[in-house]
PDB file of C-alpha atoms in Angstrom:
ATOM      1  CA  UNK A  14     -38.373 112.753 123.323  1.00  0.00           C
ATOM      2  CA  UNK A  15     -37.010 110.518 125.706  1.00  0.00           C
ATOM      3  CA  UNK A  16     -35.747 106.481 124.351  1.00  0.00           C
ATOM      4  CA  UNK A  17     -36.081 103.468 126.360  1.00  0.00           C
ATOM      5  CA  UNK A  18     -33.258 101.329 125.749  1.00  0.00           C
ATOM      6  CA  UNK A  19     -33.034  97.402 127.389  1.00  0.00           C
ATOM      7  CA  UNK A  20     -30.200  95.994 127.288  1.00  0.00           C
ATOM      8  CA  UNK A  21     -30.271  92.030 126.786  1.00  0.00           C
ATOM      9  CA  UNK A  22     -26.900  91.279 126.027  1.00  0.00           C
ATOM     10  CA  UNK A  23     -25.310  89.368 122.644  1.00  0.00           C
ATOM     11  CA  UNK A  24     -21.821  89.778 121.136  1.00  0.00           C
ATOM     12  CA  UNK A  25     -22.148  93.418 121.839  1.00  0.00           C
ATOM     13  CA  UNK A  26     -21.278  93.005 125.160  1.00  0.00           C
ATOM     14  CA  UNK A  27     -19.153  90.356 125.600  1.00  0.00           C
ATOM     15  CA  UNK A  28     -15.936  91.131 126.682  1.00  0.00           C
ATOM     16  CA  UNK A  29     -12.964  89.189 126.483  1.00  0.00           C
ATOM     17  CA  UNK A  30     -11.141  86.787 128.630  1.00  0.00           C
ATOM     18  CA  UNK A  31      -7.161  87.239 128.251  1.00  0.00           C
ATOM     19  CA  UNK A  32      -6.840  83.875 130.849  1.00  0.00           C
ATOM     20  CA  UNK A  33      -9.034  81.303 128.362  1.00  0.00           C
ATOM     21  CA  UNK A  34      -9.330  83.229 124.934  1.00  0.00           C
ATOM     22  CA  UNK A  35     -13.048  82.895 125.347  1.00  0.00           C
ATOM     23  CA  UNK A  36     -15.568  85.764 125.243  1.00  0.00           C
ATOM     24  CA  UNK A  37     -18.300  86.555 128.481  1.00  0.00           C
ATOM     25  CA  UNK A  38     -19.829  89.063 130.248  1.00  0.00           C
ATOM     26  CA  UNK A  39     -19.033  91.724 132.898  1.00  0.00           C
ATOM     27  CA  UNK A  40     -21.230  94.128 132.286  1.00  0.00           C
ATOM     28  CA  UNK A  41     -22.748  96.203 129.585  1.00  0.00           C
ATOM     29  CA  UNK A  42     -20.635  98.599 127.396  1.00  0.00           C
ATOM     30  CA  UNK A  43     -23.618 100.181 126.256  1.00  0.00           C
ATOM     31  CA  UNK A  44     -23.242 103.517 128.440  1.00  0.00           C
ATOM     32  CA  UNK A  45     -19.328 104.072 127.255  1.00  0.00           C
ATOM     33  CA  UNK A  46     -20.416 103.191 123.400  1.00  0.00           C
ATOM     34  CA  UNK A  47     -23.424 106.438 124.228  1.00  0.00           C
ATOM     35  CA  UNK A  48     -20.442 108.730 125.353  1.00  0.00           C
ATOM     36  CA  UNK A  49     -17.953 107.359 122.967  1.00  0.00           C
ATOM     37  CA  UNK A  50     -20.511 108.273 120.023  1.00  0.00           C
ATOM     38  CA  UNK A  51     -21.196 111.153 121.781  1.00  0.00           C
ATOM     39  CA  UNK A  52     -24.865 110.499 121.823  1.00  0.00           C
ATOM     40  CA  UNK A  53     -27.246 113.642 122.712  1.00  0.00           C
ATOM     41  CA  UNK A  54     -29.941 112.092 122.788  1.00  0.00           C
ATOM     42  CA  UNK A  55     -32.354 111.485 126.000  1.00  0.00           C
ATOM     43  CA  UNK A  56     -32.848 108.334 126.577  1.00  0.00           C
ATOM     44  CA  UNK A  57     -33.006 106.009 129.985  1.00  0.00           C
ATOM     45  CA  UNK A  58     -31.091 102.693 130.177  1.00  0.00           C
ATOM     46  CA  UNK A  59     -32.883  98.675 131.367  1.00  0.00           C
ATOM     47  CA  UNK A  60     -30.794  96.756 131.658  1.00  0.00           C
ATOM     48  CA  UNK A  61     -32.777  93.315 131.656  1.00  0.00           C
ATOM     49  CA  UNK A  62     -30.080  90.521 131.442  1.00  0.00           C
ATOM     50  CA  UNK A  63     -26.503  90.019 130.014  1.00  0.00           C
ATOM     51  CA  UNK A  64     -27.215  86.682 127.865  1.00  0.00           C
ATOM     52  CA  UNK A  65     -25.573  85.055 124.596  1.00  0.00           C
ATOM     53  CA  UNK A  66     -28.950  84.788 122.481  1.00  0.00           C
ATOM     54  CA  UNK A  67     -28.385  81.309 121.225  1.00  0.00           C
ATOM     55  CA  UNK A  68     -29.148  80.919 124.950  1.00  0.00           C
ATOM     56  CA  UNK A  69     -32.495  82.486 124.926  1.00  0.00           C
ATOM     57  CA  UNK A  70     -35.464  80.951 125.857  1.00  0.00           C
ATOM     58  CA  UNK A  71     -39.183  81.881 125.627  1.00  0.00           C
ATOM     59  CA  UNK A  72     -39.363  83.070 129.083  1.00  0.00           C
ATOM     60  CA  UNK A  73     -36.093  85.843 128.203  1.00  0.00           C
ATOM     61  CA  UNK A  74     -38.405  86.930 125.167  1.00  0.00           C
ATOM     62  CA  UNK A  75     -41.291  87.151 127.729  1.00  0.00           C
ATOM     63  CA  UNK A  76     -38.788  89.772 129.808  1.00  0.00           C
ATOM     64  CA  UNK A  77     -38.153  91.808 126.851  1.00  0.00           C
ATOM     65  CA  UNK A  78     -42.052  91.740 125.683  1.00  0.00           C
ATOM     66  CA  UNK A  79     -42.644  92.964 128.830  1.00  0.00           C
ATOM     67  CA  UNK A  80     -39.967  95.741 129.158  1.00  0.00           C
ATOM     68  CA  UNK A  81     -41.292  97.140 125.875  1.00  0.00           C
ATOM     69  CA  UNK A  82     -45.168  97.164 127.026  1.00  0.00           C
ATOM     70  CA  UNK A  83     -44.620  98.901 130.738  1.00  0.00           C
ATOM     71  CA  UNK A  84     -42.357 101.182 128.724  1.00  0.00           C
ATOM     72  CA  UNK A  85     -43.266 104.889 129.491  1.00  0.00           C
ATOM     73  CA  UNK A  86     -41.692 105.573 125.986  1.00  0.00           C
ATOM     74  CA  UNK A  87     -42.716 104.784 123.119  1.00  0.00           C
ATOM     75  CA  UNK A  88     -39.414 104.396 121.329  1.00  0.00           C
ATOM     76  CA  UNK A  89     -37.404 101.564 122.294  1.00  0.00           C
ATOM     77  CA  UNK A  90     -34.529  99.898 121.713  1.00  0.00           C
ATOM     78  CA  UNK A  91     -33.759  96.577 121.976  1.00  0.00           C
ATOM     79  CA  UNK A  92     -29.876  95.147 122.019  1.00  0.00           C
ATOM     80  CA  UNK A  93     -29.549  91.916 121.324  1.00  0.00           C
ATOM     81  CA  UNK A  94     -27.276  88.671 120.152  1.00  0.00           C
ATOM     82  CA  UNK A  95     -27.327  88.573 116.255  1.00  0.00           C
ATOM     83  CA  UNK A  96     -28.054  84.842 116.447  1.00  0.00           C
ATOM     84  CA  UNK A  97     -31.701  84.924 117.358  1.00  0.00           C
ATOM     85  CA  UNK A  98     -32.235  88.107 116.795  1.00  0.00           C
ATOM     86  CA  UNK A  99     -35.025  87.709 113.815  1.00  0.00           C
ATOM     87  CA  UNK A 100     -37.065  85.640 116.635  1.00  0.00           C
ATOM     88  CA  UNK A 101     -37.209  88.017 118.758  1.00  0.00           C
ATOM     89  CA  UNK A 102     -38.296  90.765 116.620  1.00  0.00           C
ATOM     90  CA  UNK A 103     -41.016  88.733 115.064  1.00  0.00           C
ATOM     91  CA  UNK A 104     -41.931  87.585 118.941  1.00  0.00           C
ATOM     92  CA  UNK A 105     -42.438  91.094 119.781  1.00  0.00           C
ATOM     93  CA  UNK A 106     -44.033  92.322 116.577  1.00  0.00           C
ATOM     94  CA  UNK A 107     -47.586  92.328 116.743  1.00  0.00           C
ATOM     95  CA  UNK A 108     -47.939  92.433 120.556  1.00  0.00           C
ATOM     96  CA  UNK A 109     -47.085  95.934 121.437  1.00  0.00           C
ATOM     97  CA  UNK A 110     -49.236  98.488 119.927  1.00  0.00           C
ATOM     98  CA  UNK A 111     -48.136 102.431 119.747  1.00  0.00           C
ATOM     99  CA  UNK A 112     -44.153 101.531 120.286  1.00  0.00           C
ATOM    100  CA  UNK A 113     -41.326 101.935 117.405  1.00  0.00           C
ATOM    101  CA  UNK A 114     -39.148  98.922 118.687  1.00  0.00           C
ATOM    102  CA  UNK A 115     -35.283  98.475 117.072  1.00  0.00           C
ATOM    103  CA  UNK A 116     -33.299  95.668 117.471  1.00  0.00           C
ATOM    104  CA  UNK A 117     -29.590  96.042 117.115  1.00  0.00           C
ATOM    105  CA  UNK A 118     -26.526  94.385 117.942  1.00  0.00           C
ATOM    106  CA  UNK A 119     -22.973  93.739 116.549  1.00  0.00           C
ATOM    107  CA  UNK A 120     -20.975  91.091 114.550  1.00  0.00           C
ATOM    108  CA  UNK A 121     -18.317  91.517 116.758  1.00  0.00           C
ATOM    109  CA  UNK A 122     -18.010  93.051 120.226  1.00  0.00           C
ATOM    110  CA  UNK A 123     -17.033  96.756 121.420  1.00  0.00           C
ATOM    111  CA  UNK A 124     -13.983  95.286 123.014  1.00  0.00           C
ATOM    112  CA  UNK A 125     -12.682  94.544 119.551  1.00  0.00           C
ATOM    113  CA  UNK A 126     -11.043  96.922 116.552  1.00  0.00           C
ATOM    114  CA  UNK A 127     -12.995  97.607 114.029  1.00  0.00           C
ATOM    115  CA  UNK A 128     -15.875  96.443 115.732  1.00  0.00           C
ATOM    116  CA  UNK A 129     -19.722  97.273 113.916  1.00  0.00           C
ATOM    117  CA  UNK A 130     -21.141  97.985 117.218  1.00  0.00           C
ATOM    118  CA  UNK A 131     -20.895 102.157 117.908  1.00  0.00           C
ATOM    119  CA  UNK A 132     -22.234 102.303 113.922  1.00  0.00           C
ATOM    120  CA  UNK A 133     -25.317  99.757 114.750  1.00  0.00           C
ATOM    121  CA  UNK A 134     -26.002 101.563 117.862  1.00  0.00           C
ATOM    122  CA  UNK A 135     -26.004 105.088 116.011  1.00  0.00           C
ATOM    123  CA  UNK A 136     -28.378 103.358 114.099  1.00  0.00           C
ATOM    124  CA  UNK A 137     -30.926 102.250 115.719  1.00  0.00           C
ATOM    125  CA  UNK A 138     -30.456 105.271 118.207  1.00  0.00           C
ATOM    126  CA  UNK A 139     -31.979 107.071 114.468  1.00  0.00           C
ATOM    127  CA  UNK A 140     -34.448 104.955 112.976  1.00  0.00           C
ATOM    128  CA  UNK A 141     -35.941 104.958 116.453  1.00  0.00           C
ATOM    129  CA  UNK A 142     -36.547 108.602 115.967  1.00  0.00           C
ATOM    130  CA  UNK A 143     -37.817 108.767 112.245  1.00  0.00           C
ATOM    131  CA  UNK A 144     -39.748 104.823 112.059  1.00  0.00           C
ATOM    132  CA  UNK A 145     -43.588 104.400 112.362  1.00  0.00           C
ATOM    133  CA  UNK A 146     -44.338 102.277 115.314  1.00  0.00           C
ATOM    134  CA  UNK A 147     -43.666  98.457 114.582  1.00  0.00           C
ATOM    135  CA  UNK A 148     -40.886  96.001 115.235  1.00  0.00           C
ATOM    136  CA  UNK A 149     -37.265  96.708 112.974  1.00  0.00           C
ATOM    137  CA  UNK A 150     -34.203  95.624 113.097  1.00  0.00           C
ATOM    138  CA  UNK A 151     -31.247  97.995 112.688  1.00  0.00           C
ATOM    139  CA  UNK A 152     -27.924  96.301 111.495  1.00  0.00           C
ATOM    140  CA  UNK A 153     -24.696  97.607 109.596  1.00  0.00           C
ATOM    141  CA  UNK A 154     -26.665 100.751 108.413  1.00  0.00           C
ATOM    142  CA  UNK A 155     -29.972  98.896 106.959  1.00  0.00           C
ATOM    143  CA  UNK A 156     -33.162  99.161 108.914  1.00  0.00           C
ATOM    144  CA  UNK A 157     -35.535  95.857 107.811  1.00  0.00           C
ATOM    145  CA  UNK A 158     -38.963  95.101 108.929  1.00  0.00           C
ATOM    146  CA  UNK A 159     -39.250  91.918 111.820  1.00  0.00           C
ATOM    147  CA  UNK A 160     -41.178  89.986 109.272  1.00  0.00           C
ATOM    148  CA  UNK A 161     -38.950  90.724 106.230  1.00  0.00           C
ATOM    149  CA  UNK A 162     -35.520  89.905 107.305  1.00  0.00           C
ATOM    150  CA  UNK A 163     -33.306  87.031 107.748  1.00  0.00           C
ATOM    151  CA  UNK A 164     -29.479  86.561 108.957  1.00  0.00           C
ATOM    152  CA  UNK A 165     -27.368  85.280 106.184  1.00  0.00           C
ATOM    153  CA  UNK A 166     -24.661  82.757 108.353  1.00  0.00           C
ATOM    154  CA  UNK A 167     -22.284  82.621 105.374  1.00  0.00           C
ATOM    155  CA  UNK A 168     -22.149  86.546 103.803  1.00  0.00           C
ATOM    156  CA  UNK A 169     -22.046  87.238 107.966  1.00  0.00           C
ATOM    157  CA  UNK A 170     -25.367  89.959 108.114  1.00  0.00           C
ATOM    158  CA  UNK A 171     -28.781  90.806 107.569  1.00  0.00           C
ATOM    159  CA  UNK A 172     -30.754  90.845 104.568  1.00  0.00           C
ATOM    160  CA  UNK A 173     -34.370  91.505 103.246  1.00  0.00           C
ATOM    161  CA  UNK A 174     -36.782  88.479 102.045  1.00  0.00           C
ATOM    162  CA  UNK A 175     -38.534  90.704 100.250  1.00  0.00           C
TER     163      UNK A 175
END
């Protein structure tokens, strides 16, 4: 089973600029994370963009949708920023037939100590192999259907609407 990983940016892929203290993108950390996590799954990486999800546009979501539709794989992971992850999941929901799409990211960048990034990415790899076709979000040990999730900014996590 080959898994397609579509990289779009978000906190999971941000780096720290020690000169000005800002977070920015240099390149994706996903390959290093998969190596560090000793991922043995068969996967293929495709970097679509490195973007903060607050800057994501409808054009970007169409690009993600196109990546999902054009993928030969039926199991797809999308790395994404958490601020608009739910909007992208709901945008994709119902537009891709016969594929399992799991969106994940991190609340803390991979480059910081005690980041949730590797745990979330590993959870997404497991979830995409076990779930039926549909669109899901996998964050912090939980999996949510695209239409049944909200980001709780006060709590710093995701929760079910049900």
